[in-house]
Coordinates of C-alpha atoms and ligand atoms in Angstrom, one line a residue:
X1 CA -5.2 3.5 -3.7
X2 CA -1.5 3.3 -2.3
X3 CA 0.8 1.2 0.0
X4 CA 2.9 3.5 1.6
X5 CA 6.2 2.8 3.5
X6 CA 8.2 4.3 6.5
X7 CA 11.5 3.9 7.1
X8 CA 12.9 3.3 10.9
X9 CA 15.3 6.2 12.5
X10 CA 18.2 7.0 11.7
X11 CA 21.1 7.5 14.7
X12 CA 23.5 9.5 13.7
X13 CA 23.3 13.4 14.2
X14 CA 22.3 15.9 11.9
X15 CA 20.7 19.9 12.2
X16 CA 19.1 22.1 10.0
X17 CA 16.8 25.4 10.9
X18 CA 13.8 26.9 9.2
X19 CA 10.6 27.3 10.0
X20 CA 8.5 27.0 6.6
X21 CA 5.7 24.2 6.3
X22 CA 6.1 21.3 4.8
X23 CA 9.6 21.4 3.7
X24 CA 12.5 18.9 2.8
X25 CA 15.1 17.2 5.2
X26 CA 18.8 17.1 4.1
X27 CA 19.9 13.5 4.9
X28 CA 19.7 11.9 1.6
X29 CA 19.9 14.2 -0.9
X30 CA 17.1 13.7 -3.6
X31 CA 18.2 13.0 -7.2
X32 CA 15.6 12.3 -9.4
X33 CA 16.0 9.3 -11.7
X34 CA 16.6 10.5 -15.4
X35 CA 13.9 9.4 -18.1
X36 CA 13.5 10.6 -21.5
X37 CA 10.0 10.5 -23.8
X38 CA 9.2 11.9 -27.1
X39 CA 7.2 15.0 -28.5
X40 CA 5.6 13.7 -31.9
X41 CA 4.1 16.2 -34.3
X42 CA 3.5 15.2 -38.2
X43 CA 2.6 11.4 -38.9
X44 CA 3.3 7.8 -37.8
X45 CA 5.8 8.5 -35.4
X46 CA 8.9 9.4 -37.7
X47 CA 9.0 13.2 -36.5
X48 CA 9.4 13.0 -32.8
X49 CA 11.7 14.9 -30.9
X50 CA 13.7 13.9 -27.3
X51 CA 12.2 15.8 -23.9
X52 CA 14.3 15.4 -20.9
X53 CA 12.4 14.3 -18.1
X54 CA 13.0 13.4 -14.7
X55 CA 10.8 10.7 -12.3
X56 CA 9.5 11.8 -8.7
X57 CA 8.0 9.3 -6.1
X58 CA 5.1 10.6 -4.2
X59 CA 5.5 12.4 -1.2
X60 CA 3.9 9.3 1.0
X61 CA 7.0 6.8 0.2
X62 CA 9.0 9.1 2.1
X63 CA 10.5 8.9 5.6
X64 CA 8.8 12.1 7.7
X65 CA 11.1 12.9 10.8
X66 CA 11.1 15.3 13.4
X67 CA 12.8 18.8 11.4
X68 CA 16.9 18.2 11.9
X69 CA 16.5 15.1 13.6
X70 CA 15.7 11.6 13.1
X71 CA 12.5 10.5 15.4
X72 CA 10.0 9.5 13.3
X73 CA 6.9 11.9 12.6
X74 CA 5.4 8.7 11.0
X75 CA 6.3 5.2 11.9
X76 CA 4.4 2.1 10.3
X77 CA 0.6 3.2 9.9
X78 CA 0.7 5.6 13.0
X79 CA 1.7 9.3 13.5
X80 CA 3.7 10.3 16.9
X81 CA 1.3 12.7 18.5
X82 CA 4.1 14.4 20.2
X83 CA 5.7 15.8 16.9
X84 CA 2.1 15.8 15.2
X85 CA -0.7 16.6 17.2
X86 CA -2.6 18.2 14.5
X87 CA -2.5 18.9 10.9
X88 CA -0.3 22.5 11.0
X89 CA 1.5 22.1 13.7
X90 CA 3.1 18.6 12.1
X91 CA 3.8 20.3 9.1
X92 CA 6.0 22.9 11.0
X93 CA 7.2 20.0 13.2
X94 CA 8.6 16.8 10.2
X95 CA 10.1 17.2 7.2
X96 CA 9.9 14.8 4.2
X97 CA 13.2 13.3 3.2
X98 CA 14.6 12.3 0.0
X99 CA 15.3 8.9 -1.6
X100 CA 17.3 6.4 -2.4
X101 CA 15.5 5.2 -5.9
X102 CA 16.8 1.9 -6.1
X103 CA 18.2 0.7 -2.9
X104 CA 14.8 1.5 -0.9
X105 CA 12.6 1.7 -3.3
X106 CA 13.3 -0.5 -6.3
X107 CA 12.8 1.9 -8.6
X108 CA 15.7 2.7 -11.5
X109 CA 15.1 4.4 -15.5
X110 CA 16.9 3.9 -17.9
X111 CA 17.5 6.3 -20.6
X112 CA 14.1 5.9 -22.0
X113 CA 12.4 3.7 -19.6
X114 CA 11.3 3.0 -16.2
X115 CA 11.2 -0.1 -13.6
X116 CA 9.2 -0.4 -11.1
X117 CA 9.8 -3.8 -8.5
X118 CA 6.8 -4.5 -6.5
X119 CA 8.9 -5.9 -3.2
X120 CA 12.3 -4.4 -2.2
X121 CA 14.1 -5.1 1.0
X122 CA 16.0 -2.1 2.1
X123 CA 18.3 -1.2 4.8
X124 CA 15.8 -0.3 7.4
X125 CA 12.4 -1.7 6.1
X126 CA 11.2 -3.3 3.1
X127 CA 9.3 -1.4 0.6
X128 CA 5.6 -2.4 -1.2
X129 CA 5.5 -0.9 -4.8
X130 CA 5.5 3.0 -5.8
X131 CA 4.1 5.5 -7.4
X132 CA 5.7 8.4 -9.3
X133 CA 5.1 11.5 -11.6
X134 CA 6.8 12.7 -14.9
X135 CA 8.7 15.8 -14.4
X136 CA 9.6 18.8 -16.5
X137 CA 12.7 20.1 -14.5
X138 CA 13.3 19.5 -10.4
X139 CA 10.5 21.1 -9.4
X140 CA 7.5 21.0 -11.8
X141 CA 5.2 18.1 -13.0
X142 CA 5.2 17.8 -16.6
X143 CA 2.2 18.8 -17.4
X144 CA -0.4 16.6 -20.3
X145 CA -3.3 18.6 -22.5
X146 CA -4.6 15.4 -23.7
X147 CA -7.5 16.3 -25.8
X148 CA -6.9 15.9 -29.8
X149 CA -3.5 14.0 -28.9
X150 CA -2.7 10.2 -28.1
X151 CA -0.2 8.7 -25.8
X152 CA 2.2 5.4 -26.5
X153 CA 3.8 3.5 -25.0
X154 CA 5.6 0.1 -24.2
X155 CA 5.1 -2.0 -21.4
X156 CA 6.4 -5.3 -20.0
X157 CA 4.1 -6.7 -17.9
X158 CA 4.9 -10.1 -18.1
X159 CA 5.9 -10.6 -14.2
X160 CA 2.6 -9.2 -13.0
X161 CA 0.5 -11.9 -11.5
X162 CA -3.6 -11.6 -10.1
X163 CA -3.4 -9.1 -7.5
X164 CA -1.4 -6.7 -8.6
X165 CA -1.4 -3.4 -10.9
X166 CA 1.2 -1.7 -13.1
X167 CA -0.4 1.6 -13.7
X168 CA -0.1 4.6 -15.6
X169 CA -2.4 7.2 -15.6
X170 CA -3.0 10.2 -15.4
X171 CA -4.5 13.5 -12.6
X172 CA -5.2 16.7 -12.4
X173 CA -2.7 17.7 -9.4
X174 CA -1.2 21.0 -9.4
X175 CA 2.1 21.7 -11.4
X176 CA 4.0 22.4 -8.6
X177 CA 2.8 20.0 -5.8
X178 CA 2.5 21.7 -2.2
X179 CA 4.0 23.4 0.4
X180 CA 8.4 24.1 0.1
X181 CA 8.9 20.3 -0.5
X182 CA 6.9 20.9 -3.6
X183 CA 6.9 18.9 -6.3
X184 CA 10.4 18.0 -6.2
X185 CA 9.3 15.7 -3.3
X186 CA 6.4 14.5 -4.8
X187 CA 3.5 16.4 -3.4
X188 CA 0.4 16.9 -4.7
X189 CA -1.5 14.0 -5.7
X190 CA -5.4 14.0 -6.2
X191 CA -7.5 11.4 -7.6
X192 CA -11.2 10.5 -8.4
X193 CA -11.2 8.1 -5.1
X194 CA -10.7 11.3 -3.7
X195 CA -7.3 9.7 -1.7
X196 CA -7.7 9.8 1.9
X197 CA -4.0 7.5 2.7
X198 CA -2.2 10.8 2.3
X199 CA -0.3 11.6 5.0
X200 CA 0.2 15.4 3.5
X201 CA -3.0 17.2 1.8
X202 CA -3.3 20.5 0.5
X203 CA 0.1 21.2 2.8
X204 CA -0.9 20.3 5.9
X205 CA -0.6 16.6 7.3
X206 CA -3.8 14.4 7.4
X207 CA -3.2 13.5 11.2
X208 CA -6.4 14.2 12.5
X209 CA -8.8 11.7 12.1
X210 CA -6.0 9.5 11.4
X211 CA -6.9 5.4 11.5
X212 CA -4.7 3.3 11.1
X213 CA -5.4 0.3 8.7
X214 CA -6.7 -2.8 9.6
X215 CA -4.4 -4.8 7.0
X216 CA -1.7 -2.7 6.2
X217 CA 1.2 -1.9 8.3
X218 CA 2.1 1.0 6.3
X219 CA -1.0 2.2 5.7
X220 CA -4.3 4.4 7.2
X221 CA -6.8 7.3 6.1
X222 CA -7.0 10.2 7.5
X223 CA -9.8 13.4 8.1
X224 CA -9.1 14.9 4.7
X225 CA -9.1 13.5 1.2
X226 CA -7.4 14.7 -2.2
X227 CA -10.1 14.5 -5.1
X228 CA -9.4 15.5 -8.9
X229 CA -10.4 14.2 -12.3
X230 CA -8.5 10.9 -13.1
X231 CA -7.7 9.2 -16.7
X232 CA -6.5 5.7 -16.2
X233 CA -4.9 4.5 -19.5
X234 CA -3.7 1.7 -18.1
X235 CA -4.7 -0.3 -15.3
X236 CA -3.2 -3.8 -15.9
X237 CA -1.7 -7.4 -14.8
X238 CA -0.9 -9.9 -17.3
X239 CA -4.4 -11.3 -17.1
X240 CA -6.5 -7.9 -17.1
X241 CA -6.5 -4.6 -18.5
X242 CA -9.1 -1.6 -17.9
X243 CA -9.1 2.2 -19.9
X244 CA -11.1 4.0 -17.8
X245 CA -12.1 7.9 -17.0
X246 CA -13.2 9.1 -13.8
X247 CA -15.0 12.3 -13.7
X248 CA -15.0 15.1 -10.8
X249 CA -16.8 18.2 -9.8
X250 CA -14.7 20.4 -9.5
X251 CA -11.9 18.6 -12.0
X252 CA -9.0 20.0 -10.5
X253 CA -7.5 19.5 -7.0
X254 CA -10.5 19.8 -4.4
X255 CA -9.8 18.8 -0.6
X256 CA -12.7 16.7 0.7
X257 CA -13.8 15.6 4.7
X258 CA -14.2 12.0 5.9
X259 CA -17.1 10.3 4.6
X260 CA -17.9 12.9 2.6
X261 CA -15.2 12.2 0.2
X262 CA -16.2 9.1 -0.7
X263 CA -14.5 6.6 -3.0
X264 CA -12.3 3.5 -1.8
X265 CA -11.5 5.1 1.9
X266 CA -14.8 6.1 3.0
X267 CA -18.0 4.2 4.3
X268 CA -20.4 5.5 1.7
X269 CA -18.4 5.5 -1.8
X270 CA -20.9 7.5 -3.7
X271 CA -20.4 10.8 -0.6
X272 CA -18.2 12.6 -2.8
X273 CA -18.3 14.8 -5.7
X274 CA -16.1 12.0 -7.8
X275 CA -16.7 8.7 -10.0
X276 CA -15.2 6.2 -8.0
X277 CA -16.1 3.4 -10.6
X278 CA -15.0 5.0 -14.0
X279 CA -16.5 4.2 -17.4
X280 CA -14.5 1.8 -18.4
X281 CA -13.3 -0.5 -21.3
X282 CA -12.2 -4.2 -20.0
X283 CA -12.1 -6.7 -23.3
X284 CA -12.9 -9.4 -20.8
X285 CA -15.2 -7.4 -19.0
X286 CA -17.4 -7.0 -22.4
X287 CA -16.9 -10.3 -22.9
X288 CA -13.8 -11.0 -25.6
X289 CA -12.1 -13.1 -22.9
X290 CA -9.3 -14.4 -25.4
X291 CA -8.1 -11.1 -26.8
X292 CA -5.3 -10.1 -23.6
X293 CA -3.3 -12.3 -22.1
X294 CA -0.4 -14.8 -22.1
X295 CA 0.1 -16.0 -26.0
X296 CA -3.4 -14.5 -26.4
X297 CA -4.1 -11.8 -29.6
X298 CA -2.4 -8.8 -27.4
X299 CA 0.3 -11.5 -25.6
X300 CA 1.0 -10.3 -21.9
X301 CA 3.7 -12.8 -22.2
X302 CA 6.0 -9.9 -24.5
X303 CA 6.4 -6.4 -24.5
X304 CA 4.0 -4.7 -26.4
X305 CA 3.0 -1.1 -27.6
X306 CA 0.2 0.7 -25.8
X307 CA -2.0 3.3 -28.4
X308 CA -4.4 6.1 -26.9
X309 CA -6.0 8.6 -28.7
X310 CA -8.3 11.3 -26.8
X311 CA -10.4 12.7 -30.0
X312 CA -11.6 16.2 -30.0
X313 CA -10.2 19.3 -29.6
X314 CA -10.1 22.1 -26.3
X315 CA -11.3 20.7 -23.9
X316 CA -14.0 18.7 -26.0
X317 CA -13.6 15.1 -25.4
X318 CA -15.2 12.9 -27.7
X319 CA -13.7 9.9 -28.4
X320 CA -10.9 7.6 -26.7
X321 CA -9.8 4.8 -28.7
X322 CA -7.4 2.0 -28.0
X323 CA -4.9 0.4 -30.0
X324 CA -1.9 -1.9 -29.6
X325 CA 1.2 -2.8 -31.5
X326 CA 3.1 -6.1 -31.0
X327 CA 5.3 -8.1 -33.5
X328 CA 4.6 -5.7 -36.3
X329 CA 0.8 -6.0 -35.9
X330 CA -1.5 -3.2 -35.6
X331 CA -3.9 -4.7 -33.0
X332 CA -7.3 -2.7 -32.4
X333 CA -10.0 -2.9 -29.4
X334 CA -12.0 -5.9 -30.1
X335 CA -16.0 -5.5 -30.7
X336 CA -17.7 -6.3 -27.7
X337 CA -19.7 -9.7 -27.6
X338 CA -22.1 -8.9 -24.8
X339 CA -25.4 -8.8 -26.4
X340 CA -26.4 -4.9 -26.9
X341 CA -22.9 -3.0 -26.2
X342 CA -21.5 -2.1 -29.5
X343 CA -18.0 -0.1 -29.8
X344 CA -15.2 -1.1 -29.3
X345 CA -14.3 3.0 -28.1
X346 CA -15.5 5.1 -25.2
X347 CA -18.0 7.5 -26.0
X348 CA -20.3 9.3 -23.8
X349 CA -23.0 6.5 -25.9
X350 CA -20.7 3.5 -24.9
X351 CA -20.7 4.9 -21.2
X352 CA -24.6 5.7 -21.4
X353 CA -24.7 1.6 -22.8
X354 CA -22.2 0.2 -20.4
X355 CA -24.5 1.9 -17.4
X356 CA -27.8 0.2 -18.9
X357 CA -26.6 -3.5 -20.2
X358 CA -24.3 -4.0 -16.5
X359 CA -27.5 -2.8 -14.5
X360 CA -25.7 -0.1 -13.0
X361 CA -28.3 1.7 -10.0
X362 CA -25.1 4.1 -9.4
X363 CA -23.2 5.1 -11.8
X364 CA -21.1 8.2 -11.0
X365 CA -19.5 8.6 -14.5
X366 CA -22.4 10.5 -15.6
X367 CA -23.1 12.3 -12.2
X368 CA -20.5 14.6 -12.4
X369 CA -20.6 15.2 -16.0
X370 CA -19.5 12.2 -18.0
X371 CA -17.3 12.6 -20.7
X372 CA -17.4 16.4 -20.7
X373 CA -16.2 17.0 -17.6
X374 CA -13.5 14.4 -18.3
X375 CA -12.5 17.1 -21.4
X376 CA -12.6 19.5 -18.7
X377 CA -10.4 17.9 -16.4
X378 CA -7.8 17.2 -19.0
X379 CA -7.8 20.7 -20.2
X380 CA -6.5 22.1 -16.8
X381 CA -2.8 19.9 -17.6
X382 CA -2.6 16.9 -16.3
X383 CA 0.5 14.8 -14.6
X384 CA 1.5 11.7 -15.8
X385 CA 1.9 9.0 -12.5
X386 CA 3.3 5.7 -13.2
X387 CA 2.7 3.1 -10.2
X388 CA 2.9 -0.6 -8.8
X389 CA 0.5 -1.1 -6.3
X390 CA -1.5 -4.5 -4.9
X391 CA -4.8 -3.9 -3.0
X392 CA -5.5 -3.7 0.3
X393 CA -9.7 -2.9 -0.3
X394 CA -10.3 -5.4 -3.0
X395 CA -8.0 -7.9 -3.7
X396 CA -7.6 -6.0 -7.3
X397 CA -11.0 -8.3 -8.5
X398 CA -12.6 -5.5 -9.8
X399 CA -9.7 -5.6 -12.5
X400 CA -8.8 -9.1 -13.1
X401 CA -11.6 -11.7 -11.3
X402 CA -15.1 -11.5 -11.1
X403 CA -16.5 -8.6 -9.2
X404 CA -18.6 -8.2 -6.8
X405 CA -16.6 -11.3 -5.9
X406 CA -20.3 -13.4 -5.1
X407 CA -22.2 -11.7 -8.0
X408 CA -23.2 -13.7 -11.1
X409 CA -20.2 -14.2 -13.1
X410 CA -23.3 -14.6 -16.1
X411 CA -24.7 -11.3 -15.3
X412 CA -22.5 -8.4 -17.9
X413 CA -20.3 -7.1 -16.4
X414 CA -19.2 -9.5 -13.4
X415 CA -17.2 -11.3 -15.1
X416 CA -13.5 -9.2 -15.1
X417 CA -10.9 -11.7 -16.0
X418 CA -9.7 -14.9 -15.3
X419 CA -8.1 -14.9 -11.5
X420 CA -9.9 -16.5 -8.8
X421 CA -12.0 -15.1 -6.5
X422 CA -9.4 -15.9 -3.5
X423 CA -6.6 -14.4 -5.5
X424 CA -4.6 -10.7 -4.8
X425 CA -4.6 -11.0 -1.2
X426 CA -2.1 -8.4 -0.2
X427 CA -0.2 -10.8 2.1
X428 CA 0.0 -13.6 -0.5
X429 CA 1.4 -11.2 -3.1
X430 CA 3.8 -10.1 -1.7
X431 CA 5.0 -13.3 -0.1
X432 CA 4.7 -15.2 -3.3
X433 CA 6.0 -12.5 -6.2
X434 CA 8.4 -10.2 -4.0
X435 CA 10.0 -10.0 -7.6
X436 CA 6.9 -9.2 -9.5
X437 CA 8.2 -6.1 -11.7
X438 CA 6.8 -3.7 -14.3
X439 CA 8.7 -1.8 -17.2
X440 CA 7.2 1.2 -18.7
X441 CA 8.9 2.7 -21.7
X442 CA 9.2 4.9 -25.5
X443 CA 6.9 7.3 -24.1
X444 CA 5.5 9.3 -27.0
X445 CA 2.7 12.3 -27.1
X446 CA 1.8 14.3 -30.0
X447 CA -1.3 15.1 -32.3
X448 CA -3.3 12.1 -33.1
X449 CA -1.2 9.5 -36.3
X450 CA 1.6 11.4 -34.8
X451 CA 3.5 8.6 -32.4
X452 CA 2.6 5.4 -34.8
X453 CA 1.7 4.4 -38.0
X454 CA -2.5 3.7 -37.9
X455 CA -3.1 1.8 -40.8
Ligands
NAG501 C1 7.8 11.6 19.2 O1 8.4 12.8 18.9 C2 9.0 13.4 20.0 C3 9.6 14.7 19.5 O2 8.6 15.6 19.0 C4 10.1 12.5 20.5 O3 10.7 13.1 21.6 C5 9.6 11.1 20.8 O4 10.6 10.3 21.1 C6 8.8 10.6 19.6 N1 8.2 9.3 20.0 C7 8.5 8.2 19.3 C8 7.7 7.0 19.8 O5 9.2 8.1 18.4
NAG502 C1 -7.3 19.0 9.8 O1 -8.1 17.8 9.5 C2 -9.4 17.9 9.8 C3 -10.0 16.5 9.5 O2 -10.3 15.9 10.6 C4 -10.1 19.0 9.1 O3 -11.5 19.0 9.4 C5 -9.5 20.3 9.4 O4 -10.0 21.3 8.6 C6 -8.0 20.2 9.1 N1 -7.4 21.4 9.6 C7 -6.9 22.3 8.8 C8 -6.3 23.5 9.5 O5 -7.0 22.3 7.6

């Protein structure tokens, strides 16, 4: 799920020619923010070695204009039907421009880290959150075999109130993104909602069947969707946090139809060939309601060290375990306390057990192929996305309230976290925390024991 943004003309005069699909305007030149992470090998994170990376914001942030000009191919939630009257012929018609990083989009790295402001008032509109991708070089995602290795790192999360979500995760999106923007103008993305807000899919644009949204002025869905496997390590406000797979069939980046795709955007969320839901691991969810949050065991109130390790090997996924540092203190996954669920891991057994004790009738995890599948999907490389996002479907409840927002907060499994039901309304977000902000950094990625010291 996404906000996206446009940006209002231009009026000064520029030209360029070509005729490819999909390709990159000229008037602000695109510079990637610089963000280094570490490659681990060895044990307890004392062997790790500086990469060079670069951050990319997705391709839907952008302003789309008419090719050498500066009339809007997309304005608000709406495409102009004179530049874009179907899917190719908009693709040969706009190009996708590049960005400001902080100014417009309140987005800045430092030399390990990155920022990410939810509300940013820019010179022609104001921005809603972001999302962006790791990058190898200019024009390739950086791409993750996470099977026998575990990820860290830090996040500051303490300015994220109910409602919204400082992400990171990870997809199965092709290395190079699509079409001559490519990657290097953040193209590409795929996930298990099988994302239908994209204004570019597959290279072409997603005009037809375009409607706008109801409650978003940047926002819509259009005829075609973008489905792949999804791992979300971190889903997560300062009063929730959810590790969750998604499985797909196929794994990699499939390009789905309307309803049929399912997920968030679509009328009937099981229609697709994704698991919308995710097997997931909530501490509050399986009932350990004081282990996260402010001046709780992990405090949301201070920065603190994020641990996941994928166990196996190849593309055989067995195991994914959780742990967190903070103030010198190892902190593991609490036990669960719901009567029944035991684990404080996901397994294909804890998923199995989470589908039984919460009553799930649907539960797509194990449709398309539980956690092998999820091996499968991380085998192909995946890319690392980083995002800020509030939500325009749900109010974010299913992360940090109870959800369905009438059910039982008794029954497992309603009960998410501590927000109110009437909480993460979009509007009153972003009206009441324009400076809500999250701060991701110390990436590290090696062999499992590699990127801290386990005791
Ligand atoms: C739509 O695009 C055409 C050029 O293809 C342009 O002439 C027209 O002004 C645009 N309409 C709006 C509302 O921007
Ligand atoms: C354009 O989008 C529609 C969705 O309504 C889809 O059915 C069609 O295949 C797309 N066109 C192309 C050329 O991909």
């Amino acid at each position: 799920m996404v906000s996206s943004f446009a940006l209002k003309a231009l009026t000064a005069f520029f030209s360029v020619s070509s005729v490819a699909a999909q390709r990159a305007g000229k008037e602000q030149s695109e510079t990637h923010p610089k963000m280094n992470w570490k490659r681990c090998t060895g044990k307890g994170g004392n062997s790790c070695t500086n990469v060079n990376g670069e951050i990319v914001i997705d391709a839907n942030w952008r302003w789309v204009h008419v090719k050498g000009g500066y009339t809007n191919c997309y304005d608000g939630n709406k495409w102009n039907t004179t530049a874009c009257p179907d899917n190719k012929s908009c693709v040969q018609n706009c190009e996708l421009e590049g960005a400001d990083y902080s100014k417009t989009y309140g987005i800045t790295a430092g030399s390990d880290s990155l920022t990410l402001k939810f509300v940013t008032k820019g010179e022609y509109a104001t921005n809603i959150g972001s999302r962006t991708y790791l990058m190898k070089d200019s024009s390739n995602y950086e791409m993750f075999k996470l099977v026998g290795n575990e990820f860290t790192f830090d996040v500051d999360l303490s300015q994220l109130p109910c409602g919204l979500n400082g992400a990171l995760y990870f997809v199965s999106m092709p290395q190079k993104g699509h079409g001559d923007a490519g990657a290097k103008y953040g193209t590409g993305y795929c996930d298990a909602q099988c994302a239908r807000d994209l204004k570019f899919i597959d290279g072409q644009a997603n005009v037809e069947g375009w409607t706008p949204s109801s409650n978003d002025p940047n926002a819509g869905v259009g005829g075609m969707g973008a489905c792949c496997a999804e791992m979300d390590i971190w889903e997560a406000n300062s009063v929730s946090t959810a590790l969750t797979p998604h499985s797909c069939q196929p794994e990699g980046y499939s390009v789905c139809k309307d309803t049929g795709c399912g997920g968030t955007y679509s009328l009937d969320r099981y229609a697709g060939s994704c698991d919308a839901n995710g097997c997931d691991f909530n501490p509050f969810r399986v009932g350990v309601k004081d282990f996260y949050g402010k001046g709780m065991t992990v405090d949301t109130s201070k920065t603190m060290t994020v641990v996941t390790q994928f166990l196996g090997s190849g593309s055989n996924l067995q195991e994914i375990k959780r742990f967190y540092v903070q103030g010198g203190k190892v902190i593991a996954n609490p036990e669960p306390t719901i009567p029944g669920m035991t684990g404080n891991s996901i397994t294909q057994a804890w998923c199995d057990k989470e589908q039984e004790i919460f009553q799930e009738e649907i539960y797509p995890f194990n449709k398309y192929g539980g956690m092998a599948s999820m091996g499968k999907g991380m085998d192909l490389g995946m890319v690392l996305v980083m995002s800020l996002w509030d939500d325009h479907y749900a109010n974010m409840l299913w992360l940090d309230s109870n959800y369905p927002p009438d059910g039982d907060s008794s029954k497992p499994g309603v009960a998410r976290g501590s927000c109110e039901t009437s909480s993460g309304v979009p509007a009153d977000v972003e009206s009441k925390s324009p400076n809500a902000q999250v701060k991701f950094s110390n990436i590290k990625f090696g062999p499992i024991g590699s990127t801290f010291a386990q005791p």
